[in-house]
Coordinates of N, CA, C and O in Angstrom, one line a residue:
X150 N -3.9 -27.2 19.5 CA -4.1 -25.7 19.8 C -2.8 -25.0 19.4 O -1.7 -25.5 19.6
X151 N -2.9 -23.8 18.9 CA -1.8 -23.0 18.5 C -1.7 -21.7 19.2 O -2.7 -21.0 19.4
X152 N -0.5 -21.3 19.6 CA -0.2 -20.0 20.1 C 0.6 -19.2 19.1 O 1.3 -19.7 18.3
X153 N 0.3 -17.9 19.1 CA 0.9 -17.0 18.1 C 1.9 -16.0 18.7 O 1.6 -15.4 19.7
X154 N 3.1 -16.0 18.2 CA 4.1 -15.0 18.5 C 4.2 -14.0 17.3 O 4.4 -14.5 16.2
X155 N 4.1 -12.7 17.6 CA 4.3 -11.8 16.5 C 5.5 -10.9 16.8 O 5.6 -10.3 17.9
X156 N 6.5 -11.0 15.9 CA 7.6 -10.1 16.0 C 7.3 -8.8 15.3 O 7.0 -8.8 14.1
X157 N 7.3 -7.7 16.1 CA 7.2 -6.4 15.5 C 8.6 -6.0 15.0 O 9.4 -5.7 15.8
X158 N 8.7 -6.0 13.7 CA 10.0 -5.7 13.1 C 10.3 -4.2 13.1 O 11.1 -3.7 13.7
X159 N 9.5 -3.5 12.2 CA 9.7 -2.1 12.0 C 8.4 -1.4 11.5 O 7.5 -2.1 11.0
X160 N 8.4 -0.1 11.7 CA 7.3 0.7 11.1 C 7.9 1.8 10.2 O 8.9 2.3 10.5
X161 N 7.2 2.0 9.1 CA 7.7 3.0 8.2 C 6.9 4.3 8.3 O 5.6 4.2 8.2
X162 N 7.5 5.4 8.6 CA 6.9 6.7 8.8 C 7.7 7.8 8.2 O 8.9 7.7 8.3
X163 N 7.1 8.7 7.5 CA 7.9 9.8 6.8 C 8.7 10.6 7.8 O 9.7 11.1 7.5
X164 N 8.2 10.8 9.1 CA 8.9 11.6 10.1 C 9.5 10.7 11.2 O 9.5 11.1 12.3
X165 N 9.9 9.5 10.8 CA 10.3 8.5 11.8 C 11.4 9.1 12.8 O 11.4 8.8 14.0
X166 N 12.3 9.8 12.2 CA 13.4 10.4 13.0 C 13.0 11.4 14.1 O 13.8 11.6 15.0
X167 N 11.9 11.9 13.9 CA 11.4 13.0 14.9 C 10.6 12.4 16.0 O 10.2 13.1 17.0
X168 N 10.2 11.1 16.0 CA 9.4 10.5 17.0 C 10.2 10.3 18.3 O 11.3 9.7 18.2
X169 N 9.6 10.8 19.4 CA 10.3 10.6 20.7 C 9.7 9.5 21.5 O 8.5 9.4 21.6
X170 N 10.6 8.6 22.0 CA 10.1 7.5 22.9 C 9.0 6.7 22.2 O 8.0 6.4 22.8
X171 N 9.2 6.2 21.0 CA 8.1 5.5 20.3 C 8.0 4.1 20.8 O 8.9 3.4 21.1
X172 N 6.7 3.7 20.9 CA 6.4 2.3 21.3 C 5.1 1.9 20.7 O 4.4 2.7 20.1
X173 N 4.8 0.6 20.8 CA 3.6 0.0 20.3 C 2.7 -0.5 21.4 O 3.2 -1.1 22.3
X174 N 1.4 -0.3 21.3 CA 0.5 -1.0 22.2 C -0.3 -2.0 21.3 O -0.8 -1.7 20.3
X175 N -0.2 -3.3 21.8 CA -0.8 -4.4 21.1 C -2.0 -4.9 21.9 O -1.9 -5.1 23.1
X176 N -3.2 -5.0 21.2 CA -4.4 -5.5 21.8 C -5.1 -6.4 20.9 O -5.0 -6.4 19.7
X177 N -5.9 -7.3 21.5 CA -6.8 -8.3 20.8 C -8.2 -7.9 21.1 O -8.6 -7.9 22.2
X178 N -8.9 -7.5 20.0 CA -10.3 -7.0 20.2 C -11.3 -7.8 19.4 O -11.0 -8.2 18.3
X179 N -12.5 -7.9 20.0 CA -13.6 -8.5 19.2 C -14.2 -7.5 18.3 O -13.8 -6.4 18.2
X180 N -15.3 -7.9 17.6 CA -15.9 -7.0 16.6 C -16.5 -5.7 17.2 O -16.6 -4.7 16.5
X181 N -16.8 -5.8 18.5 CA -17.3 -4.6 19.2 C -16.2 -3.7 19.8 O -16.5 -2.8 20.5
X182 N -14.9 -4.1 19.6 CA -13.8 -3.3 20.1 C -13.5 -3.6 21.6 O -12.8 -2.9 22.3
X183 N -14.0 -4.8 22.1 CA -13.8 -5.2 23.5 C -12.5 -6.0 23.6 O -12.3 -6.9 22.8
X184 N -11.7 -5.7 24.6 CA -10.4 -6.4 24.8 C -10.7 -7.9 25.2 O -11.5 -8.1 26.1
X185 N -10.0 -8.8 24.5 CA -10.1 -10.2 24.8 C -8.9 -10.7 25.6 O -9.0 -11.8 26.2
X186 N -7.9 -10.0 25.6 CA -6.6 -10.3 26.3 C -6.1 -9.1 27.0 O -6.5 -8.0 26.6
X187 N -5.2 -9.3 27.9 CA -4.5 -8.1 28.5 C -3.8 -7.3 27.4 O -3.2 -7.9 26.5
X188 N -3.9 -6.0 27.4 CA -3.2 -5.1 26.5 C -1.7 -5.1 26.8 O -1.3 -5.1 28.0
X189 N -0.8 -5.2 25.8 CA 0.6 -5.2 26.0 C 1.3 -4.0 25.3 O 1.0 -3.7 24.2
X190 N 2.3 -3.4 26.0 CA 3.1 -2.4 25.4 C 4.5 -2.9 25.2 O 5.0 -3.7 26.0
X191 N 5.1 -2.5 24.0 CA 6.4 -2.9 23.8 C 7.4 -2.0 24.5 O 7.0 -0.9 24.9
X192 N 8.6 -2.4 24.7 CA 9.6 -1.4 25.2 C 9.8 -0.3 24.1 O 9.4 -0.4 23.0
X193 N 10.3 0.9 24.5 CA 10.6 2.0 23.6 C 11.6 1.5 22.6 O 12.6 0.9 22.9
X194 N 11.3 1.8 21.3 CA 12.2 1.5 20.2 C 13.4 2.4 20.3 O 13.3 3.6 20.5
X195 N 14.6 1.8 20.1 CA 15.8 2.6 20.2 C 16.5 2.9 18.9 O 17.3 3.8 18.8
X196 N 16.1 2.2 17.8 CA 16.8 2.4 16.6 C 15.9 3.0 15.5 O 14.9 2.5 15.2
X197 N 16.4 4.1 15.0 CA 15.7 4.8 13.9 C 16.6 4.9 12.7 O 17.8 5.1 12.9
X198 N 16.1 4.7 11.5 CA 16.9 4.7 10.3 C 16.0 5.1 9.1 O 15.0 4.5 8.8
X199 N 16.4 6.3 8.6 CA 15.6 6.9 7.5 C 14.1 7.0 7.8 O 13.8 7.7 8.8
X200 N 13.3 6.3 7.1 CA 11.9 6.4 7.4 C 11.4 5.2 8.2 O 10.2 4.9 8.3
X201 N 12.3 4.5 8.9 CA 11.9 3.4 9.7 C 12.2 3.5 11.2 O 13.3 4.1 11.5
X202 N 11.4 3.0 12.0 CA 11.7 2.9 13.5 C 11.7 1.3 13.7 O 10.7 0.7 13.4
X203 N 12.8 0.8 14.2 CA 13.0 -0.6 14.4 C 12.6 -1.0 15.8 O 13.1 -0.4 16.7
X204 N 11.8 -2.0 15.9 CA 11.4 -2.5 17.2 C 12.1 -3.9 17.5 O 12.6 -4.0 18.6
X205 N 12.0 -4.8 16.6 CA 12.6 -6.1 16.8 C 12.2 -6.7 18.1 O 13.0 -7.2 18.9
X206 N 10.9 -6.8 18.4 CA 10.4 -7.2 19.7 C 9.3 -8.3 19.5 O 8.5 -8.1 18.6
X207 N 9.3 -9.3 20.3 CA 8.3 -10.4 20.2 C 7.1 -10.1 21.2 O 7.3 -9.8 22.3
X208 N 5.9 -10.3 20.6 CA 4.7 -10.2 21.5 C 4.0 -11.5 21.4 O 3.8 -12.0 20.2
X209 N 3.6 -12.1 22.5 CA 2.9 -13.3 22.5 C 1.5 -13.1 22.7 O 1.1 -12.4 23.7
X210 N 0.6 -13.6 21.9 CA -0.8 -13.4 22.0 C -1.2 -14.5 23.1 O -1.0 -15.6 23.0
X211 N -1.9 -14.0 24.2 CA -2.1 -14.7 25.4 C -3.3 -15.7 25.4 O -3.8 -16.0 26.4
X212 N -3.7 -16.1 24.2 CA -4.8 -17.1 24.1 C -4.6 -17.9 22.8 O -4.0 -17.4 21.8
X213 N -5.0 -19.2 22.9 CA -4.9 -20.0 21.7 C -5.7 -19.4 20.6 O -6.8 -18.9 20.7
X214 N -5.1 -19.4 19.4 CA -5.8 -18.9 18.2 C -7.1 -19.5 17.9 O -8.1 -18.8 17.6
X215 N -7.2 -20.8 18.2 CA -8.5 -21.5 17.9 C -9.6 -21.1 18.9 O -10.8 -21.3 18.7
X216 N -9.2 -20.5 20.0 CA -10.2 -20.1 21.0 C -10.6 -18.6 20.9 O -11.5 -18.1 21.6
X217 N -10.1 -17.9 19.9 CA -10.5 -16.5 19.6 C -11.8 -16.6 18.8 O -11.9 -17.3 17.9
X218 N -12.8 -15.7 19.2 CA -14.0 -15.7 18.5 C -13.9 -15.2 17.1 O -12.9 -14.5 16.8
X219 N -14.9 -15.4 16.3 CA -15.0 -14.9 14.9 C -14.9 -13.4 14.9 O -15.5 -12.8 15.8
X220 N -14.3 -12.8 13.9 CA -14.3 -11.4 13.8 C -13.2 -10.6 14.6 O -13.2 -9.4 14.7
X221 N -12.4 -11.4 15.3 CA -11.3 -10.8 16.1 C -10.3 -10.1 15.2 O -10.0 -10.5 14.1
X222 N -9.6 -9.1 15.8 CA -8.5 -8.4 15.1 C -7.4 -8.1 16.2 O -7.7 -7.9 17.4
X223 N -6.2 -8.2 15.8 CA -5.0 -7.8 16.6 C -4.6 -6.4 16.2 O -4.3 -6.2 15.0
X224 N -4.7 -5.5 17.1 CA -4.4 -4.1 16.9 C -3.0 -3.7 17.3 O -2.5 -4.2 18.3
X225 N -2.4 -2.8 16.5 CA -1.0 -2.3 16.8 C -1.1 -0.8 16.8 O -1.4 -0.2 15.7
X226 N -1.0 -0.1 17.9 CA -1.1 1.3 18.0 C 0.3 1.9 18.2 O 1.0 1.5 19.1
X227 N 0.7 2.8 17.3 CA 2.0 3.4 17.3 C 1.9 4.7 18.2 O 1.1 5.6 17.8
X228 N 2.6 4.7 19.3 CA 2.5 5.9 20.2 C 3.9 6.5 20.3 O 4.9 5.9 20.2
X229 N 3.9 7.9 20.6 CA 5.1 8.6 20.8 C 4.8 9.8 21.7 O 3.7 10.2 21.9
X230 N 5.9 10.3 22.3 CA 5.8 11.4 23.3 C 5.8 12.7 22.6 O 6.6 12.9 21.7
X231 N 4.9 13.6 23.0 CA 4.9 15.0 22.4 C 5.3 16.0 23.5 O 4.5 16.3 24.4
X232 N 6.6 16.5 23.4 CA 7.0 17.3 24.5 C 6.2 18.6 24.7 O 6.0 19.1 25.8
X233 N 5.8 19.2 23.6 CA 5.1 20.5 23.6 C 3.8 20.3 24.4 O 3.3 21.2 25.0
X234 N 3.1 19.2 24.2 CA 1.9 18.9 24.8 C 2.0 18.2 26.1 O 1.1 18.1 26.9
X235 N 3.2 17.6 26.4 CA 3.5 16.9 27.6 C 2.7 15.6 27.8 O 2.5 15.2 28.9
X236 N 2.4 14.9 26.7 CA 1.8 13.6 26.8 C 2.1 12.7 25.7 O 2.7 13.1 24.7
X237 N 1.8 11.4 25.8 CA 2.0 10.4 24.8 C 0.8 10.4 23.9 O -0.3 10.3 24.4
X238 N 1.0 10.4 22.6 CA -0.1 10.4 21.6 C 0.0 9.2 20.7 O 1.1 8.7 20.4
X239 N -1.2 8.8 20.2 CA -1.2 7.7 19.2 C -1.1 8.4 17.8 O -1.8 9.3 17.5
X240 N -0.1 8.0 17.1 CA 0.1 8.6 15.8 C -0.7 7.9 14.7 O -1.2 8.5 13.8
X241 N -0.7 6.6 14.8 CA -1.4 5.8 13.8 C -1.6 4.4 14.3 O -1.1 4.1 15.4
X242 N -2.4 3.6 13.6 CA -2.6 2.2 14.0 C -2.7 1.3 12.8 O -2.8 1.7 11.7
X243 N -2.5 0.0 13.1 CA -2.7 -1.1 12.1 C -3.4 -2.2 12.8 O -3.5 -2.3 14.0
X244 N -3.9 -3.1 12.0 CA -4.5 -4.3 12.6 C -4.4 -5.5 11.6 O -4.2 -5.3 10.4
X245 N -4.5 -6.6 12.2 CA -4.5 -7.9 11.5 C -5.7 -8.7 11.8 O -6.0 -8.9 13.0
X246 N -6.4 -9.2 10.8 CA -7.6 -10.0 11.1 C -7.2 -11.5 11.0 O -6.1 -11.9 10.6
X247 N -8.1 -12.3 11.5 CA -7.8 -13.8 11.7 C -7.3 -14.5 10.4 O -6.5 -15.3 10.4
X248 N -7.9 -14.0 9.2 CA -7.5 -14.7 8.0 C -6.0 -14.3 7.6 O -5.5 -14.9 6.6
X249 N -5.4 -13.4 8.3 CA -4.1 -13.0 8.0 C -3.1 -13.7 8.9 O -1.8 -13.5 8.7
X250 N -3.5 -14.5 9.8 CA -2.7 -15.2 10.7 C -2.1 -16.5 10.0 O -2.8 -17.4 9.7
X251 N -0.8 -16.4 9.7 CA -0.1 -17.6 9.1 C 1.4 -17.3 9.3 O 1.8 -16.2 9.3
X252 N 2.1 -18.4 9.4 CA 3.6 -18.2 9.7 C 4.3 -17.4 8.6 O 3.9 -17.5 7.4
X253 N 5.2 -16.6 9.1 CA 6.1 -15.9 8.1 C 5.9 -14.4 8.2 O 5.1 -13.9 9.1
X254 N 6.5 -13.7 7.3 CA 6.4 -12.2 7.3 C 5.1 -11.7 6.8 O 4.5 -12.3 5.9
X255 N 4.7 -10.6 7.3 CA 3.5 -9.9 6.8 C 3.7 -8.4 6.9 O 4.4 -7.9 7.8
X256 N 3.2 -7.7 5.9 CA 3.3 -6.2 5.9 C 1.9 -5.7 5.9 O 1.1 -6.1 5.1
X257 N 1.5 -4.8 6.9 CA 0.1 -4.3 7.0 C 0.1 -2.8 6.9 O 1.0 -2.1 7.3
X258 N -1.1 -2.3 6.4 CA -1.2 -0.9 6.2 C -1.5 -0.1 7.5 O -2.0 -0.7 8.5
X259 N -1.1 1.1 7.4 CA -1.2 2.0 8.6 C -2.4 3.0 8.4 O -2.7 3.5 7.3
X260 N -3.2 3.2 9.4 CA -4.4 4.0 9.4 C -4.3 5.2 10.3 O -3.6 5.2 11.3
X261 N -5.0 6.3 9.9 CA -5.0 7.5 10.7 C -5.7 7.3 12.0 O -6.7 6.5 12.1
X262 N -5.2 8.0 13.0 CA -5.9 8.0 14.3 C -7.3 8.8 14.2 O -7.4 9.5 13.2
X263 N -8.2 8.7 15.1 CA -8.2 7.8 16.3 C -8.3 6.4 15.9 O -8.9 6.0 14.9
X264 N -7.8 5.5 16.8 CA -7.9 4.1 16.5 C -9.4 3.6 16.5 O -10.1 3.9 17.4
X265 N -9.7 3.0 15.4 CA -11.1 2.5 15.2 C -11.2 1.0 15.5 O -11.0 0.2 14.6
X266 N -11.4 0.7 16.7 CA -11.4 -0.8 17.1 C -12.5 -1.5 16.5 O -12.5 -2.8 16.4
X267 N -13.6 -0.9 16.0 CA -14.7 -1.6 15.4 C -14.4 -1.7 13.9 O -15.2 -2.3 13.2
X268 N -13.4 -1.0 13.4 CA -13.0 -1.1 11.9 C -14.1 -0.7 11.0 O -14.3 -1.3 10.0
X269 N -14.7 0.4 11.3 CA -15.8 0.9 10.5 C -15.4 2.1 9.6 O -15.8 2.1 8.4
X270 N -14.7 3.1 10.1 CA -14.3 4.3 9.4 C -12.7 4.3 9.3 O -12.1 5.0 10.0
X271 N -12.2 3.6 8.4 CA -10.7 3.5 8.2 C -10.2 4.4 7.2 O -10.8 4.5 6.1
X272 N -9.2 5.2 7.5 CA -8.6 6.1 6.6 C -7.1 5.8 6.6 O -6.4 5.8 7.6
X273 N -6.5 5.5 5.4 CA -5.1 5.2 5.3 C -4.3 6.4 5.8 O -4.7 7.6 5.6
X274 N -3.2 6.2 6.5 CA -2.3 7.3 7.0 C -1.7 8.0 5.9 O -1.6 9.3 5.9
X275 N -1.3 7.4 4.8 CA -0.6 8.0 3.7 C -0.7 7.2 2.4 O -1.0 6.0 2.5
X276 N -0.5 7.9 1.3 CA -0.4 7.1 0.1 C 1.0 6.6 -0.2 O 1.2 5.8 -1.1
X277 N 1.9 7.0 0.6 CA 3.3 6.5 0.4 C 3.4 5.0 0.8 O 2.6 4.6 1.6
X278 N 4.3 4.3 0.3 CA 4.4 2.9 0.6 C 5.1 2.7 2.0 O 6.2 2.2 2.1
X279 N 4.5 3.1 3.0 CA 5.0 2.9 4.4 C 4.0 2.0 5.2 O 2.8 2.2 5.2
X280 N 4.6 1.0 5.8 CA 3.8 0.0 6.5 C 4.4 -0.5 7.8 O 5.5 -0.1 8.2
X281 N 3.6 -1.3 8.5 CA 4.1 -2.0 9.7 C 4.6 -3.4 9.2 O 3.8 -4.1 8.6
X282 N 5.8 -3.7 9.6 CA 6.4 -5.0 9.2 C 6.4 -6.0 10.4 O 7.0 -5.6 11.4
X283 N 5.8 -7.1 10.2 CA 5.7 -8.1 11.3 C 6.2 -9.5 10.8 O 6.3 -9.7 9.6
X284 N 6.5 -10.3 11.7 CA 6.8 -11.7 11.4 C 6.0 -12.6 12.4 O 6.2 -12.4 13.6
X285 N 5.3 -13.6 11.9 CA 4.4 -14.4 12.7 C 5.0 -15.8 12.9 O 5.5 -16.4 11.9
X286 N 4.9 -16.3 14.1 CA 5.3 -17.7 14.4 C 4.2 -18.4 15.1 O 3.7 -17.8 16.1
X287 N 3.7 -19.5 14.6 CA 2.7 -20.3 15.3 C 3.4 -21.5 16.1 O 4.2 -22.2 15.5
X288 N 3.0 -21.7 17.3 CA 3.5 -22.7 18.1 C 2.4 -23.7 18.5 O 1.4 -23.3 19.0
X289 N 2.6 -25.0 18.3 CA 1.7 -26.0 18.7 C 1.8 -26.2 20.2 O 2.9 -26.2 20.7
X290 N 0.7 -26.2 20.9 CA 0.7 -26.3 22.4 C 0.2 -27.6 22.8 O -0.7 -28.2 22.3

């Protein structure tokens, strides 16, 4: 059996420097958008540089990869605080499907909100080459 650790390296956004208290919510959803694991939030990212917000944080998927049902996806929702509105908002999201799980770096596309957990109506956030950068590690259990 294998356990997956995903290092959230950085996210590329054109207005990265203006995001307040940015963090990621990571969830594992089935084809119907139902949570299969507890949802996890990263700590607030502290480093911003040009068009990147750096997280450098590890998230462990709380279930053996082999035990995840067919059609599962791991979602990454990028959230930030909006002082004028007084709440935290989802800016964009990304996801990784089971066939993308393999050791090493991966770069995945960003999609416009609202988060579509069923993956039916996906719209890319931008035509610019801005992505979510991750690094995967598989551990034999």
